[in-house]
mmCIF file of C-alpha atoms in Angstrom:
data_model
loop_
_atom_site.group_PDB
_atom_site.id
_atom_site.type_symbol
_atom_site.label_atom_id
_atom_site.label_comp_id
_atom_site.label_asym_id
_atom_site.label_seq_id
_atom_site.Cartn_x
_atom_site.Cartn_y
_atom_site.Cartn_z
ATOM 1 C CA MET A 1110 99.700 64.553 -156.051
ATOM 2 C CA CYS A 1111 103.343 64.064 -155.217
ATOM 3 C CA GLY A 1112 104.694 67.216 -153.593
ATOM 4 C CA ARG A 1113 107.483 65.830 -151.416
ATOM 5 C CA TYR A 1114 109.688 62.750 -151.489
ATOM 6 C CA ARG A 1115 113.077 61.520 -150.362
ATOM 7 C CA LEU A 1116 116.171 59.976 -151.905
ATOM 8 C CA THR A 1117 118.707 58.790 -149.359
ATOM 9 C CA GLN A 1118 120.119 55.891 -151.404
ATOM 10 C CA ALA A 1119 121.211 57.476 -154.682
ATOM 11 C CA GLU A 1120 124.367 55.385 -154.782
ATOM 12 C CA ARG A 1121 122.355 52.210 -154.210
ATOM 13 C CA PHE A 1122 119.980 53.094 -157.051
ATOM 14 C CA ALA A 1123 122.948 53.648 -159.340
ATOM 15 C CA GLU A 1124 124.465 50.308 -158.321
ATOM 16 C CA LEU A 1125 121.234 48.357 -158.844
ATOM 17 C CA ASN A 1126 120.742 49.800 -162.322
ATOM 18 C CA ASN A 1127 124.345 49.996 -163.528
ATOM 19 C CA LEU A 1128 124.312 53.787 -163.777
ATOM 20 C CA GLU A 1129 126.914 56.490 -163.250
ATOM 21 C CA PHE A 1130 126.504 60.059 -162.041
ATOM 22 C CA ARG A 1131 127.178 62.829 -164.494
ATOM 23 C CA ASP A 1132 128.857 65.399 -162.291
ATOM 24 C CA GLY A 1133 128.054 69.070 -162.309
ATOM 25 C CA LEU A 1134 124.824 71.039 -162.509
ATOM 26 C CA PRO A 1135 123.677 72.319 -165.876
ATOM 27 C CA ALA A 1136 124.503 76.005 -166.057
ATOM 28 C CA ASP A 1137 121.381 77.911 -165.145
ATOM 29 C CA GLU A 1138 121.399 81.666 -164.888
ATOM 30 C CA PHE A 1139 117.658 82.122 -165.297
ATOM 31 C CA SER A 1140 116.266 80.707 -162.067
ATOM 32 C CA ASP A 1141 116.695 80.603 -158.326
ATOM 33 C CA VAL A 1142 118.447 77.260 -157.774
ATOM 34 C CA ARG A 1143 117.553 75.868 -154.364
ATOM 35 C CA LEU A 1144 119.576 72.985 -152.937
ATOM 36 C CA GLY A 1145 121.348 72.719 -156.285
ATOM 37 C CA GLY A 1146 124.616 71.377 -154.940
ATOM 38 C CA ARG A 1147 122.902 68.637 -152.922
ATOM 39 C CA TRP A 1148 121.241 66.676 -155.688
ATOM 40 C CA LYS A 1149 123.421 63.595 -155.023
ATOM 41 C CA SER A 1150 123.396 63.839 -151.225
ATOM 42 C CA PRO A 1151 120.962 61.937 -148.952
ATOM 43 C CA ARG A 1152 117.829 64.064 -148.785
ATOM 44 C CA TYR A 1153 114.803 63.364 -146.616
ATOM 45 C CA ASN A 1154 112.608 66.261 -147.725
ATOM 46 C CA ILE A 1155 112.931 67.001 -151.434
ATOM 47 C CA CYS A 1156 110.826 70.013 -152.392
ATOM 48 C CA PRO A 1157 109.690 71.475 -155.709
ATOM 49 C CA ASP A 1158 112.047 73.951 -157.375
ATOM 50 C CA SER A 1159 115.149 72.099 -156.191
ATOM 51 C CA TYR A 1160 117.469 70.036 -158.352
ATOM 52 C CA VAL A 1161 116.753 66.319 -158.213
ATOM 53 C CA ALA A 1162 118.425 63.187 -159.525
ATOM 54 C CA ALA A 1163 116.990 61.818 -162.777
ATOM 55 C CA VAL A 1164 117.803 59.258 -165.473
ATOM 56 C CA LEU A 1165 117.169 60.631 -168.965
ATOM 57 C CA ASP A 1166 116.190 58.786 -172.121
ATOM 58 C CA THR A 1167 119.536 59.706 -173.701
ATOM 59 C CA ASP A 1168 122.738 57.728 -174.221
ATOM 60 C CA PRO A 1169 124.717 56.910 -172.269
ATOM 61 C CA ARG A 1170 122.255 56.250 -169.472
ATOM 62 C CA SER A 1171 123.370 58.183 -166.395
ATOM 63 C CA ILE A 1172 122.008 60.054 -163.385
ATOM 64 C CA VAL A 1173 121.883 63.804 -163.905
ATOM 65 C CA PRO A 1174 120.325 66.805 -162.132
ATOM 66 C CA LEU A 1175 117.054 68.355 -163.279
ATOM 67 C CA ARG A 1176 115.024 71.098 -161.633
ATOM 68 C CA TRP A 1177 111.729 69.732 -160.285
ATOM 69 C CA GLY A 1178 108.858 71.623 -161.876
ATOM 70 C CA LEU A 1179 108.484 71.288 -165.646
ATOM 71 C CA VAL A 1180 108.637 74.535 -167.615
ATOM 72 C CA PRO A 1181 107.156 74.221 -171.136
ATOM 73 C CA PRO A 1182 109.480 75.389 -173.924
ATOM 74 C CA TRP A 1183 106.981 78.073 -174.960
ATOM 75 C CA SER A 1184 106.703 79.565 -171.456
ATOM 76 C CA PRO A 1185 107.806 83.225 -171.245
ATOM 77 C CA SER A 1186 109.304 82.610 -167.794
ATOM 78 C CA PRO A 1187 111.168 79.807 -165.990
ATOM 79 C CA LYS A 1188 109.978 80.945 -162.576
ATOM 80 C CA ARG A 1189 108.313 78.658 -160.018
ATOM 81 C CA GLU A 1190 104.801 79.809 -160.873
ATOM 82 C CA ALA A 1191 105.356 78.735 -164.492
ATOM 83 C CA ALA A 1192 106.428 75.208 -163.491
ATOM 84 C CA THR A 1193 104.333 72.083 -162.938
ATOM 85 C CA ILE A 1194 105.567 69.438 -160.485
ATOM 86 C CA ASN A 1195 102.953 66.790 -161.400
ATOM 87 C CA VAL A 1196 100.983 65.756 -164.471
ATOM 88 C CA ARG A 1197 97.977 63.425 -164.483
ATOM 89 C CA ALA A 1198 98.305 60.140 -166.350
ATOM 90 C CA GLU A 1199 94.806 60.661 -167.732
ATOM 91 C CA THR A 1200 95.827 63.831 -169.621
ATOM 92 C CA VAL A 1201 99.590 63.554 -170.068
ATOM 93 C CA SER A 1202 99.433 62.649 -173.763
ATOM 94 C CA LYS A 1203 97.134 65.572 -174.635
ATOM 95 C CA ALA A 1204 97.970 68.459 -172.294
ATOM 96 C CA PRO A 1205 99.797 71.212 -174.258
ATOM 97 C CA SER A 1206 102.488 71.659 -171.613
ATOM 98 C CA PHE A 1207 103.500 67.996 -171.775
ATOM 99 C CA ARG A 1208 102.758 66.654 -175.250
ATOM 100 C CA ALA A 1209 106.266 67.157 -176.606
ATOM 101 C CA ALA A 1210 107.944 65.712 -173.504
ATOM 102 C CA TRP A 1211 105.549 62.738 -173.527
ATOM 103 C CA LYS A 1212 106.680 61.861 -177.053
ATOM 104 C CA LYS A 1213 110.383 62.646 -176.836
ATOM 105 C CA ARG A 1214 111.666 63.235 -173.290
ATOM 106 C CA ARG A 1215 110.831 60.667 -170.626
ATOM 107 C CA CYS A 1216 112.859 60.089 -167.499
ATOM 108 C CA LEU A 1217 113.125 58.089 -164.297
ATOM 109 C CA ILE A 1218 113.184 59.986 -161.014
ATOM 110 C CA PRO A 1219 114.850 57.871 -158.293
ATOM 111 C CA ALA A 1220 113.418 57.860 -154.760
ATOM 112 C CA ASP A 1221 113.217 55.631 -151.715
ATOM 113 C CA GLY A 1222 110.144 57.157 -150.121
ATOM 114 C CA LEU A 1223 107.381 59.669 -150.733
ATOM 115 C CA TYR A 1224 105.047 61.651 -148.504
ATOM 116 C CA GLU A 1225 101.303 62.082 -148.699
ATOM 117 C CA TRP A 1226 98.887 63.860 -146.369
ATOM 118 C CA LYS A 1227 95.699 62.262 -145.059
ATOM 119 C CA LYS A 1228 92.843 64.630 -144.315
ATOM 120 C CA ILE A 1229 91.728 64.245 -140.698
ATOM 121 C CA THR A 1230 89.497 67.301 -140.359
ATOM 122 C CA GLU A 1231 88.952 70.468 -142.385
ATOM 123 C CA LYS A 1232 92.006 71.977 -140.688
ATOM 124 C CA GLN A 1233 94.141 68.935 -139.968
ATOM 125 C CA LYS A 1234 96.183 66.624 -142.175
ATOM 126 C CA GLN A 1235 98.410 63.756 -141.098
ATOM 127 C CA PRO A 1236 101.589 63.147 -143.151
ATOM 128 C CA TYR A 1237 102.533 59.587 -144.036
ATOM 129 C CA ASP A 1238 105.794 58.084 -145.207
ATOM 130 C CA ILE A 1239 105.246 55.614 -148.071
ATOM 131 C CA SER A 1240 108.005 53.298 -149.245
ATOM 132 C CA MET A 1241 108.817 49.824 -150.548
ATOM 133 C CA ARG A 1242 108.756 46.798 -148.287
ATOM 134 C CA GLY A 1243 112.425 46.081 -147.732
ATOM 135 C CA GLY A 1244 113.399 49.725 -148.176
ATOM 136 C CA GLU A 1245 114.977 49.476 -151.634
ATOM 137 C CA PRO A 1246 115.040 52.580 -153.871
ATOM 138 C CA PHE A 1247 112.632 52.826 -156.791
ATOM 139 C CA ALA A 1248 111.791 55.243 -159.612
ATOM 140 C CA PHE A 1249 108.874 57.490 -160.513
ATOM 141 C CA ALA A 1250 107.759 57.818 -164.123
ATOM 142 C CA GLY A 1251 108.699 61.329 -165.167
ATOM 143 C CA LEU A 1252 109.003 63.701 -168.100
ATOM 144 C CA TRP A 1253 111.686 66.298 -168.726
ATOM 145 C CA GLU A 1254 111.864 69.411 -170.832
ATOM 146 C CA ILE A 1255 114.315 72.000 -172.146
ATOM 147 C CA TRP A 1256 113.716 75.750 -171.902
ATOM 148 C CA TRP A 1257 115.626 78.681 -173.403
ATOM 149 C CA PRO A 1258 114.830 82.367 -172.915
ATOM 150 C CA LYS A 1259 113.354 84.154 -175.909
ATOM 151 C CA ASP A 1260 116.011 85.557 -178.249
ATOM 152 C CA ALA A 1261 118.765 83.865 -176.248
ATOM 153 C CA PRO A 1262 122.277 84.520 -177.595
ATOM 154 C CA GLU A 1263 124.130 81.618 -179.152
ATOM 155 C CA GLY A 1264 125.725 79.443 -176.510
ATOM 156 C CA THR A 1265 123.127 80.256 -173.840
ATOM 157 C CA PRO A 1266 122.754 77.169 -171.632
ATOM 158 C CA PRO A 1267 119.270 75.677 -171.344
ATOM 159 C CA LEU A 1268 117.220 75.102 -168.237
ATOM 160 C CA ARG A 1269 116.304 71.416 -167.818
ATOM 161 C CA THR A 1270 113.227 70.651 -165.736
ATOM 162 C CA CYS A 1271 111.068 67.638 -164.875
ATOM 163 C CA THR A 1272 107.671 66.544 -163.609
ATOM 164 C CA ILE A 1273 106.306 63.392 -161.926
ATOM 165 C CA ILE A 1274 103.303 61.559 -163.390
ATOM 166 C CA THR A 1275 100.437 60.692 -161.026
ATOM 167 C CA ALA A 1276 97.565 58.216 -161.370
ATOM 168 C CA GLU A 1277 94.806 56.594 -159.359
ATOM 169 C CA PRO A 1278 96.083 55.217 -156.019
ATOM 170 C CA ASN A 1279 96.455 51.572 -155.058
ATOM 171 C CA GLU A 1280 94.520 50.128 -152.103
ATOM 172 C CA LEU A 1281 97.151 51.203 -149.576
ATOM 173 C CA VAL A 1282 97.600 54.803 -150.739
ATOM 174 C CA ALA A 1283 93.851 55.251 -151.298
ATOM 175 C CA GLN A 1284 93.438 55.200 -147.514
ATOM 176 C CA ILE A 1285 95.670 58.289 -147.365
ATOM 177 C CA HIS A 1286 95.226 60.241 -150.587
ATOM 178 C CA ASN A 1287 93.247 60.142 -153.840
ATOM 179 C CA ARG A 1288 96.288 60.305 -156.146
ATOM 180 C CA GLN A 1289 99.555 58.391 -156.318
ATOM 181 C CA ALA A 1290 102.855 59.033 -158.073
ATOM 182 C CA VAL A 1291 103.423 56.401 -160.769
ATOM 183 C CA ILE A 1292 106.143 54.018 -159.583
ATOM 184 C CA LEU A 1293 107.630 51.854 -162.331
ATOM 185 C CA PRO A 1294 108.754 48.279 -161.650
ATOM 186 C CA ARG A 1295 112.443 47.884 -162.448
ATOM 187 C CA GLU A 1296 111.719 45.590 -165.377
ATOM 188 C CA ARG A 1297 109.917 48.479 -167.096
ATOM 189 C CA TYR A 1298 112.699 51.061 -166.796
ATOM 190 C CA ALA A 1299 114.240 50.312 -170.196
ATOM 191 C CA ALA A 1300 110.905 50.277 -172.005
ATOM 192 C CA TRP A 1301 109.844 53.573 -170.407
ATOM 193 C CA LEU A 1302 113.004 55.282 -171.633
ATOM 194 C CA SER A 1303 113.119 53.628 -175.046
ATOM 195 C CA PRO A 1304 112.031 55.683 -178.090
ATOM 196 C CA ASP A 1305 110.740 52.454 -179.644
ATOM 197 C CA THR A 1306 108.027 51.859 -177.023
ATOM 198 C CA SER A 1307 104.581 52.576 -178.444
ATOM 199 C CA GLU A 1308 102.317 55.187 -176.915
ATOM 200 C CA ALA A 1309 99.791 52.487 -176.012
ATOM 201 C CA ASP A 1310 102.445 50.547 -174.106
ATOM 202 C CA ARG A 1311 103.634 53.679 -172.328
ATOM 203 C CA LEU A 1312 100.097 54.553 -171.267
ATOM 204 C CA ALA A 1313 99.630 51.014 -169.970
ATOM 205 C CA MET A 1314 102.592 51.526 -167.629
ATOM 206 C CA LEU A 1315 100.858 54.420 -165.866
ATOM 207 C CA GLU A 1316 99.078 52.274 -163.312
ATOM 208 C CA PRO A 1317 99.216 52.023 -159.503
ATOM 209 C CA TYR A 1318 102.127 50.062 -158.081
ATOM 210 C CA PRO A 1319 100.853 46.906 -156.300
ATOM 211 C CA SER A 1320 99.984 47.768 -152.718
ATOM 212 C CA GLU A 1321 101.374 44.483 -151.349
ATOM 213 C CA GLY A 1322 104.861 45.687 -152.252
ATOM 214 C CA MET A 1323 104.542 48.909 -150.268
ATOM 215 C CA THR A 1324 104.234 50.084 -146.695
ATOM 216 C CA ALA A 1325 103.081 53.318 -145.024
ATOM 217 C CA HIS A 1326 103.178 54.848 -141.551
ATOM 218 C CA PRO A 1327 102.352 58.227 -139.967
ATOM 219 C CA ILE A 1328 105.174 60.690 -139.371
ATOM 220 C CA SER A 1329 105.620 64.055 -137.708
ATOM 221 C CA THR A 1330 104.238 67.247 -139.235
ATOM 222 C CA ARG A 1331 107.826 68.524 -139.206
ATOM 223 C CA VAL A 1332 107.961 67.306 -142.816
ATOM 224 C CA ASN A 1333 105.720 70.266 -143.682
ATOM 225 C CA LYS A 1334 108.723 72.557 -143.249
ATOM 226 C CA PRO A 1335 111.050 72.612 -146.285
ATOM 227 C CA GLY A 1336 114.026 73.396 -144.063
ATOM 228 C CA ASP A 1337 113.668 70.209 -142.019
ATOM 229 C CA ASP A 1338 115.708 67.500 -143.733
ATOM 230 C CA ASP A 1339 117.061 64.738 -141.503
ATOM 231 C CA PRO A 1340 116.510 61.019 -140.777
ATOM 232 C CA THR A 1341 114.122 61.662 -137.893
ATOM 233 C CA LEU A 1342 111.478 62.879 -140.353
ATOM 234 C CA ILE A 1343 110.583 59.307 -141.314
ATOM 235 C CA GLU A 1344 110.325 57.928 -137.787
ATOM 236 C CA GLU A 1345 106.911 56.439 -137.126
ATOM 237 C CA VAL A 1346 104.780 58.266 -134.580
ATOM 238 C CA PRO A 1347 101.272 57.663 -133.229
ATOM 239 C CA PRO A 1348 98.801 59.865 -135.119
ATOM 240 C CA ALA A 1349 97.768 61.598 -131.887
ATOM 241 C CA THR A 1350 101.392 62.603 -131.279
ATOM 242 C CA ALA A 1351 102.041 63.538 -134.869
ATOM 243 C CA PHE A 1352 98.963 65.748 -134.954
ATOM 244 C CA PRO A 1353 98.185 67.063 -131.461
ATOM 245 C CA THR A 1354 94.849 68.689 -130.743
ATOM 246 C CA ARG A 1355 95.148 72.443 -130.359
ATOM 247 C CA PRO A 1356 93.655 74.227 -127.344
ATOM 248 C CA GLN A 1357 90.365 75.900 -128.200
ATOM 249 C CA LYS A 1358 91.709 79.323 -127.273
ATOM 250 C CA ALA A 1359 94.760 79.106 -129.531
ATOM 251 C CA LYS A 1360 95.356 82.259 -131.520
ATOM 252 C CA ALA A 1361 94.531 82.155 -135.208
ATOM 253 C CA ASP A 1362 98.049 83.087 -136.230
ATOM 254 C CA ASP A 1363 99.403 80.111 -134.278
ATOM 255 C CA ALA A 1364 97.912 77.709 -136.793
ATOM 256 C CA GLN A 1365 100.602 75.984 -138.782
ATOM 257 C CA GLY A 1366 99.303 75.108 -142.225
ATOM 258 C CA ASP A 1367 100.893 72.407 -144.294
ATOM 259 C CA LEU A 1368 102.203 73.037 -147.772
ATOM 260 C CA PHE A 1369 101.032 69.986 -149.624
ATOM 261 C CA GLY A 1370 98.240 67.497 -149.522
#
């Protein structure tokens, strides 16, 4: 799965792809907006339920904010428990929550790194930072959706949400985790967003990014905490330092569980 990532080079992504930012958050009075005003700022620990930068399949192409965690249009509630942050490539075209978005509402979700957790023992997981060799920003394959409350008065603003598609991992990520967010090569961005791209061609894009173009290293378990968001999170650390062995007599309530893996 992809449960955390970072985007510290939003301006660079826009420059590389000739995009502009569409200022302002969509009005949203139906949900708890976390980190809403920071969607364009450098962020080292992007969490579900926050607003994230995305490029929609609408004209003109621009970078806009969407809430991470797709809420189906038929959902009775927009709350976090009704949202889905990931969808599997194997079922994306058939799953009821995503069928409409798969056909009509695809997006790019810019990033310059993602985090996955490697299982060390039954109680221990080591977080890894995964990024491109050279450090350039990239984009996940995503879907977006529109939700209105039932019987909403005319003029009620919609809630716009998104999800990230995951697939089988490449050789590098497979050493860490059994799933990988789908990263699209830049030459496929236009085709992914185009309404003229066939379903067969879109499905063919949902493959692991070549491992030779990526790099990974262990980082501190501080990334487990949503409130920690600074450049030191991605500093490489020895696994023994990143995941120290606890004393045998440590109290049970001292255990610090991670949130994703």
